[in-house]
Coordinates of C-alpha atoms in Angstrom, one line a residue:
X591 CA -16.0 -36.2 2.2
X592 CA -16.5 -34.9 -1.6
X593 CA -13.2 -35.4 -3.9
X594 CA -10.3 -33.3 -3.0
X595 CA -9.2 -32.4 -6.3
X596 CA -13.5 -30.0 -6.5
X597 CA -12.4 -29.3 -3.2
X598 CA -9.6 -27.6 -3.9
X599 CA -11.3 -26.0 -7.2
X600 CA -13.7 -24.7 -4.7
X601 CA -10.9 -23.6 -1.9
X602 CA -8.7 -21.7 -4.6
X603 CA -11.4 -19.5 -6.1
X604 CA -12.2 -18.5 -2.1
X605 CA -8.2 -17.4 -1.1
X606 CA -8.4 -16.4 -4.8
X607 CA -11.2 -14.0 -4.8
X608 CA -10.4 -13.0 -1.1
X609 CA -6.9 -12.7 -2.1
X610 CA -7.9 -10.0 -4.8
X611 CA -10.7 -8.2 -2.3
X612 CA -8.2 -7.4 -0.5
X613 CA -5.1 -6.2 -2.8
X614 CA -7.5 -4.0 -3.6
X615 CA -8.6 -2.8 -0.3
X616 CA -4.4 -2.4 0.7
X617 CA -4.4 0.0 -2.6
X618 CA -7.5 2.2 -1.0
X619 CA -5.8 2.2 2.1
X620 CA -2.7 3.3 0.4
X621 CA -4.6 6.5 -1.7
X622 CA -6.6 6.8 1.9
X623 CA -2.6 8.1 2.9
X624 CA -2.1 10.1 0.8
X625 CA -4.9 12.2 1.2
X626 CA -5.1 12.1 4.8
X627 CA -1.2 13.2 3.8
X628 CA -2.1 16.4 1.5
X629 CA -3.3 19.3 3.2
X630 CA -5.3 19.9 0.0
X631 CA -7.5 17.3 0.5
X632 CA -11.3 17.6 1.2
X633 CA -14.1 15.8 3.5
X634 CA -15.8 14.7 0.0
X635 CA -12.6 13.2 -1.1
X636 CA -12.5 11.3 1.7
X637 CA -16.0 10.3 2.3
X638 CA -16.1 9.5 -1.5
X639 CA -13.0 6.8 -0.7
X640 CA -14.6 5.9 3.1
X641 CA -17.4 4.5 0.8
X642 CA -15.9 3.2 -1.4
X643 CA -13.7 0.7 1.5
X644 CA -17.4 0.2 3.2
X645 CA -18.5 -1.3 -0.3
X646 CA -15.2 -3.1 -0.7
X647 CA -15.5 -4.3 3.4
X648 CA -19.3 -6.2 2.6
X649 CA -17.4 -8.1 0.0
X650 CA -14.5 -9.1 2.1
X651 CA -16.9 -10.4 4.7
X652 CA -19.1 -12.1 2.2
X653 CA -15.7 -13.9 1.7
X654 CA -15.4 -14.7 5.0
X655 CA -18.9 -16.0 4.9
X656 CA -17.9 -18.4 2.5
X657 CA -15.1 -19.6 3.2
X658 CA -16.9 -20.2 6.7
X659 CA -19.8 -21.9 5.0
X660 CA -17.3 -24.1 2.2
X661 CA -15.4 -25.9 5.7
X662 CA -18.3 -26.0 7.2
X663 CA -19.8 -28.6 4.2
X664 CA -16.5 -30.3 4.5
X665 CA -17.2 -31.1 7.6
X666 CA -14.8 -28.7 9.9
X667 CA -15.1 -25.9 11.9
X668 CA -14.6 -22.3 10.3
X669 CA -11.6 -21.1 12.3
X670 CA -7.4 -21.4 11.5
X671 CA -8.3 -25.4 13.3
X672 CA -10.5 -26.0 10.5
X673 CA -8.4 -24.6 7.5
X674 CA -5.5 -26.4 8.7
X675 CA -7.5 -29.5 8.7
X676 CA -8.8 -29.0 5.3
X677 CA -5.2 -28.6 4.3
X678 CA -4.0 -31.1 6.0
X679 CA -6.6 -33.7 4.3
X680 CA -5.8 -32.8 0.6
X681 CA -2.9 -34.7 -1.6
X682 CA 0.5 -33.3 -0.9
X683 CA 0.6 -31.3 -4.3
X684 CA -2.3 -29.9 -3.4
X685 CA -2.0 -29.4 -0.1
X686 CA 1.7 -27.2 -0.6
X687 CA -0.4 -25.3 -3.3
X688 CA -3.3 -24.3 -0.8
X689 CA -0.7 -23.6 1.9
X690 CA 0.8 -20.9 0.1
X691 CA -2.3 -19.6 -1.2
X692 CA -3.5 -19.2 2.9
X693 CA -0.4 -17.8 3.2
X694 CA -0.9 -14.9 0.8
X695 CA -4.2 -14.3 2.2
X696 CA -3.1 -14.3 5.9
X697 CA 0.2 -11.7 4.5
X698 CA -2.5 -9.1 2.8
X699 CA -4.6 -9.3 5.8
X700 CA -1.6 -7.8 8.2
X701 CA -0.2 -5.7 5.3
X702 CA -4.4 -4.0 6.1
X703 CA -4.2 -4.3 9.0
X704 CA -0.7 -2.3 9.6
X705 CA -2.0 -0.1 6.5
X706 CA -4.9 0.8 7.9
X707 CA -3.2 1.5 11.8
X708 CA -1.2 3.9 10.0
X709 CA -4.3 5.7 8.8
X710 CA -6.0 5.9 12.3
X711 CA -2.7 7.3 13.5
X712 CA -2.9 10.1 10.7
X713 CA -6.7 10.3 11.4
X714 CA -5.8 11.0 15.4
X715 CA -3.2 13.1 15.2
X716 CA -5.4 15.7 12.7
X717 CA -8.7 15.4 15.1
X718 CA -6.3 16.3 18.0
X719 CA -4.0 19.3 15.9
X720 CA -8.0 20.7 14.9
X721 CA -9.2 20.2 18.6
X722 CA -6.2 22.0 19.9
X723 CA -6.8 25.0 17.2
X724 CA -10.2 24.9 17.6
X725 CA -9.6 24.7 21.9
X726 CA -7.6 27.8 21.0
X727 CA -10.0 30.2 18.5
X728 CA -12.4 29.5 21.5
X729 CA -10.6 30.7 24.3
X730 CA -9.5 34.2 22.2
X731 CA -12.5 34.3 21.0
X732 CA -14.2 36.6 22.4
X733 CA -10.9 38.6 24.3
X734 CA -8.8 41.6 22.9
X735 CA -5.3 42.6 24.4
X736 CA -6.1 46.2 25.1
X737 CA -4.3 49.3 27.2
X738 CA -6.1 50.5 29.4
X739 CA -5.2 54.8 30.5
X740 CA -1.9 53.2 33.3
X741 CA -0.7 51.2 29.7
X742 CA -1.2 48.1 31.5
X743 CA -2.7 45.8 29.5
X744 CA -5.6 44.1 29.6
X745 CA -9.0 42.0 28.4
X746 CA -11.8 43.3 27.3
X747 CA -15.0 41.2 26.4
X748 CA -15.9 42.5 23.2
X749 CA -19.1 41.2 23.5
X750 CA -20.2 43.7 25.9
X751 CA -18.3 46.7 24.5
X752 CA -20.2 47.1 20.9
X753 CA -23.3 47.2 23.2
X754 CA -21.7 50.1 25.6
X755 CA -20.6 52.3 22.8

Protein backbone atom coordinates (compact mmCIF):
# COMPACT_ATOMS: atom_id res chain seq x y z
CA UNK A 1 0.00 0.00 0.00
CA UNK A 2 1.33 3.51 -0.83
CA UNK A 3 2.39 5.93 1.88
CA UNK A 4 -0.66 7.10 3.88
CA UNK A 5 0.26 10.81 3.71
CA UNK A 6 0.45 10.76 -0.10
CA UNK A 7 -2.76 8.75 -0.32
CA UNK A 8 -4.45 11.13 2.07
CA UNK A 9 -3.39 14.16 0.01
CA UNK A 10 -4.76 12.58 -3.15
CA UNK A 11 -8.02 11.61 -1.46
CA UNK A 12 -8.30 15.08 0.10
CA UNK A 13 -7.85 16.68 -3.33
CA UNK A 14 -10.56 14.43 -4.78
CA UNK A 15 -12.92 15.23 -1.88
CA UNK A 16 -12.40 18.98 -2.13
CA UNK A 17 -12.96 18.90 -5.89
CA UNK A 18 -16.20 16.93 -5.44
CA UNK A 19 -17.44 19.16 -2.62
CA UNK A 20 -16.81 22.25 -4.74
CA UNK A 21 -18.71 20.79 -7.70
CA UNK A 22 -21.67 19.85 -5.51
CA UNK A 23 -21.72 23.35 -4.01
CA UNK A 24 -21.81 24.87 -7.50
CA UNK A 25 -24.60 22.44 -8.46
CA UNK A 26 -26.51 23.44 -5.33
CA UNK A 27 -26.32 27.10 -6.39
CA UNK A 28 -27.51 26.21 -9.89
CA UNK A 29 -30.46 24.35 -8.38
CA UNK A 30 -31.31 27.44 -6.31
CA UNK A 31 -31.23 29.52 -9.50
CA UNK A 32 -33.43 26.96 -11.22
CA UNK A 33 -35.93 27.03 -8.35
CA UNK A 34 -36.12 30.82 -8.52
CA UNK A 35 -36.69 30.65 -12.29
CA UNK A 36 -39.35 27.98 -11.94
CA UNK A 37 -41.23 30.14 -9.46
CA UNK A 38 -40.94 33.24 -11.64
CA UNK A 39 -43.85 33.69 -14.07
CA UNK A 40 -41.66 35.72 -16.44
CA UNK A 41 -39.02 32.99 -16.83
CA UNK A 42 -38.42 32.08 -20.44
CA UNK A 43 -37.75 28.61 -21.81
CA UNK A 44 -34.44 29.90 -23.19
CA UNK A 45 -33.27 30.92 -19.71
CA UNK A 46 -34.18 27.52 -18.31
CA UNK A 47 -32.48 25.79 -21.23
CA UNK A 48 -29.21 27.67 -20.61
CA UNK A 49 -29.39 26.74 -16.93
CA UNK A 50 -30.07 23.11 -17.82
CA UNK A 51 -27.01 23.07 -20.11
CA UNK A 52 -24.88 24.43 -17.26
CA UNK A 53 -26.26 21.74 -14.92
CA UNK A 54 -25.56 18.99 -17.45
CA UNK A 55 -21.96 20.17 -17.90
CA UNK A 56 -21.51 20.17 -14.12
CA UNK A 57 -23.06 16.71 -13.81
CA UNK A 58 -20.43 15.44 -16.26
CA UNK A 59 -17.73 16.87 -13.98
CA UNK A 60 -19.35 15.22 -10.98
CA UNK A 61 -19.37 11.89 -12.83
CA UNK A 62 -15.66 12.37 -13.56
CA UNK A 63 -15.11 13.02 -9.83
CA UNK A 64 -16.87 9.76 -9.01
CA UNK A 65 -14.83 7.86 -11.60
CA UNK A 66 -11.58 9.33 -10.22
CA UNK A 67 -12.54 8.38 -6.66
CA UNK A 68 -13.39 4.85 -7.78
CA UNK A 69 -10.07 4.52 -9.62
CA UNK A 70 -8.21 5.88 -6.59
CA UNK A 71 -9.86 3.41 -4.20
CA UNK A 72 -9.20 0.48 -6.53
CA UNK A 73 -5.56 1.56 -6.95
CA UNK A 74 -5.29 1.62 -3.15
CA UNK A 75 -6.63 -1.95 -3.01
CA UNK A 76 -10.16 -1.14 -1.85
CA UNK A 77 -13.54 -1.66 -3.44
CA UNK A 78 -15.11 1.33 -5.19
CA UNK A 79 -18.07 1.66 -2.82
CA UNK A 80 -18.94 2.89 0.66
CA UNK A 81 -17.19 -0.09 2.27
CA UNK A 82 -14.07 0.73 0.26
CA UNK A 83 -14.10 4.33 1.48
CA UNK A 84 -14.58 3.09 5.03
CA UNK A 85 -11.71 0.64 4.59
CA UNK A 86 -9.43 3.34 3.21
CA UNK A 87 -10.26 5.72 6.05
CA UNK A 88 -9.65 3.11 8.77
CA UNK A 89 -6.18 2.38 7.34
CA UNK A 90 -5.11 6.01 7.79
CA UNK A 91 -3.31 7.21 10.91
CA UNK A 92 -5.88 8.41 13.52
CA UNK A 93 -5.32 12.17 13.02
CA UNK A 94 -5.54 11.82 9.24
CA UNK A 95 -8.55 9.53 9.52
CA UNK A 96 -10.50 12.11 11.54
CA UNK A 97 -9.78 14.86 9.02
CA UNK A 98 -10.71 12.70 6.04
CA UNK A 99 -13.92 11.49 7.72
CA UNK A 100 -14.96 15.12 8.18
CA UNK A 101 -14.32 15.76 4.49
CA UNK A 102 -16.24 12.63 3.48
CA UNK A 103 -19.13 13.60 5.76
CA UNK A 104 -19.21 17.07 4.18
CA UNK A 105 -19.35 15.50 0.70
CA UNK A 106 -22.24 13.25 1.76
CA UNK A 107 -24.07 16.27 3.24
CA UNK A 108 -23.59 18.25 0.02
CA UNK A 109 -24.97 15.32 -1.97
CA UNK A 110 -28.03 15.09 0.29
CA UNK A 111 -28.70 18.83 -0.07
CA UNK A 112 -28.45 18.59 -3.86
CA UNK A 113 -30.83 15.61 -3.89
CA UNK A 114 -33.39 17.54 -1.79
CA UNK A 115 -33.14 20.66 -3.97
CA UNK A 116 -33.46 18.57 -7.12
CA UNK A 117 -36.55 16.87 -5.71
CA UNK A 118 -38.16 20.25 -4.94
CA UNK A 119 -37.41 21.48 -8.45
CA UNK A 120 -38.81 18.28 -9.91
CA UNK A 121 -42.07 18.84 -8.03
CA UNK A 122 -42.21 22.45 -9.28
CA UNK A 123 -41.70 21.28 -12.86
CA UNK A 124 -44.32 18.57 -12.42
CA UNK A 125 -46.82 21.06 -11.01
CA UNK A 126 -46.18 23.50 -13.87
CA UNK A 127 -46.57 20.70 -16.41
CA UNK A 128 -49.86 19.59 -14.87
CA UNK A 129 -51.13 23.18 -14.87
CA UNK A 130 -50.11 23.61 -18.50
CA UNK A 131 -51.76 20.31 -19.48
CA UNK A 132 -54.96 21.37 -17.74
CA UNK A 133 -54.99 24.71 -19.55
CA UNK A 134 -54.25 23.05 -22.87
CA UNK A 135 -56.99 20.48 -22.31
CA UNK A 136 -59.59 23.10 -21.41
CA UNK A 137 -58.54 25.18 -24.42
CA UNK A 138 -58.93 22.20 -26.75
CA UNK A 139 -62.39 21.27 -25.44
CA UNK A 140 -63.72 24.80 -25.75
CA UNK A 141 -61.91 25.76 -28.95
CA UNK A 142 -64.62 24.81 -31.46
CA UNK A 143 -67.68 25.38 -29.31
CA UNK A 144 -69.44 28.68 -28.83
CA UNK A 145 -72.48 29.06 -26.58
CA UNK A 146 -75.36 30.67 -28.46
CA UNK A 147 -79.05 31.06 -27.89
CA UNK A 148 -81.53 29.70 -30.40
CA UNK A 149 -84.80 31.40 -31.35
CA UNK A 150 -86.57 29.54 -28.54
CA UNK A 151 -84.17 31.12 -25.98
CA UNK A 152 -82.34 27.97 -24.93
CA UNK A 153 -78.57 27.79 -25.10
CA UNK A 154 -76.65 25.32 -27.18
CA UNK A 155 -73.22 24.74 -28.67
CA UNK A 156 -72.44 26.04 -32.08
CA UNK A 157 -69.68 24.36 -34.01
CA UNK A 158 -67.71 27.29 -35.44
CA UNK A 159 -65.86 25.21 -38.01
CA UNK A 160 -68.98 24.33 -39.98
CA UNK A 161 -70.77 27.64 -39.39
CA UNK A 162 -68.50 29.75 -41.50
CA UNK A 163 -69.00 27.48 -44.50
CA UNK A 164 -72.78 27.64 -44.10
CA UNK A 165 -72.86 31.40 -43.93
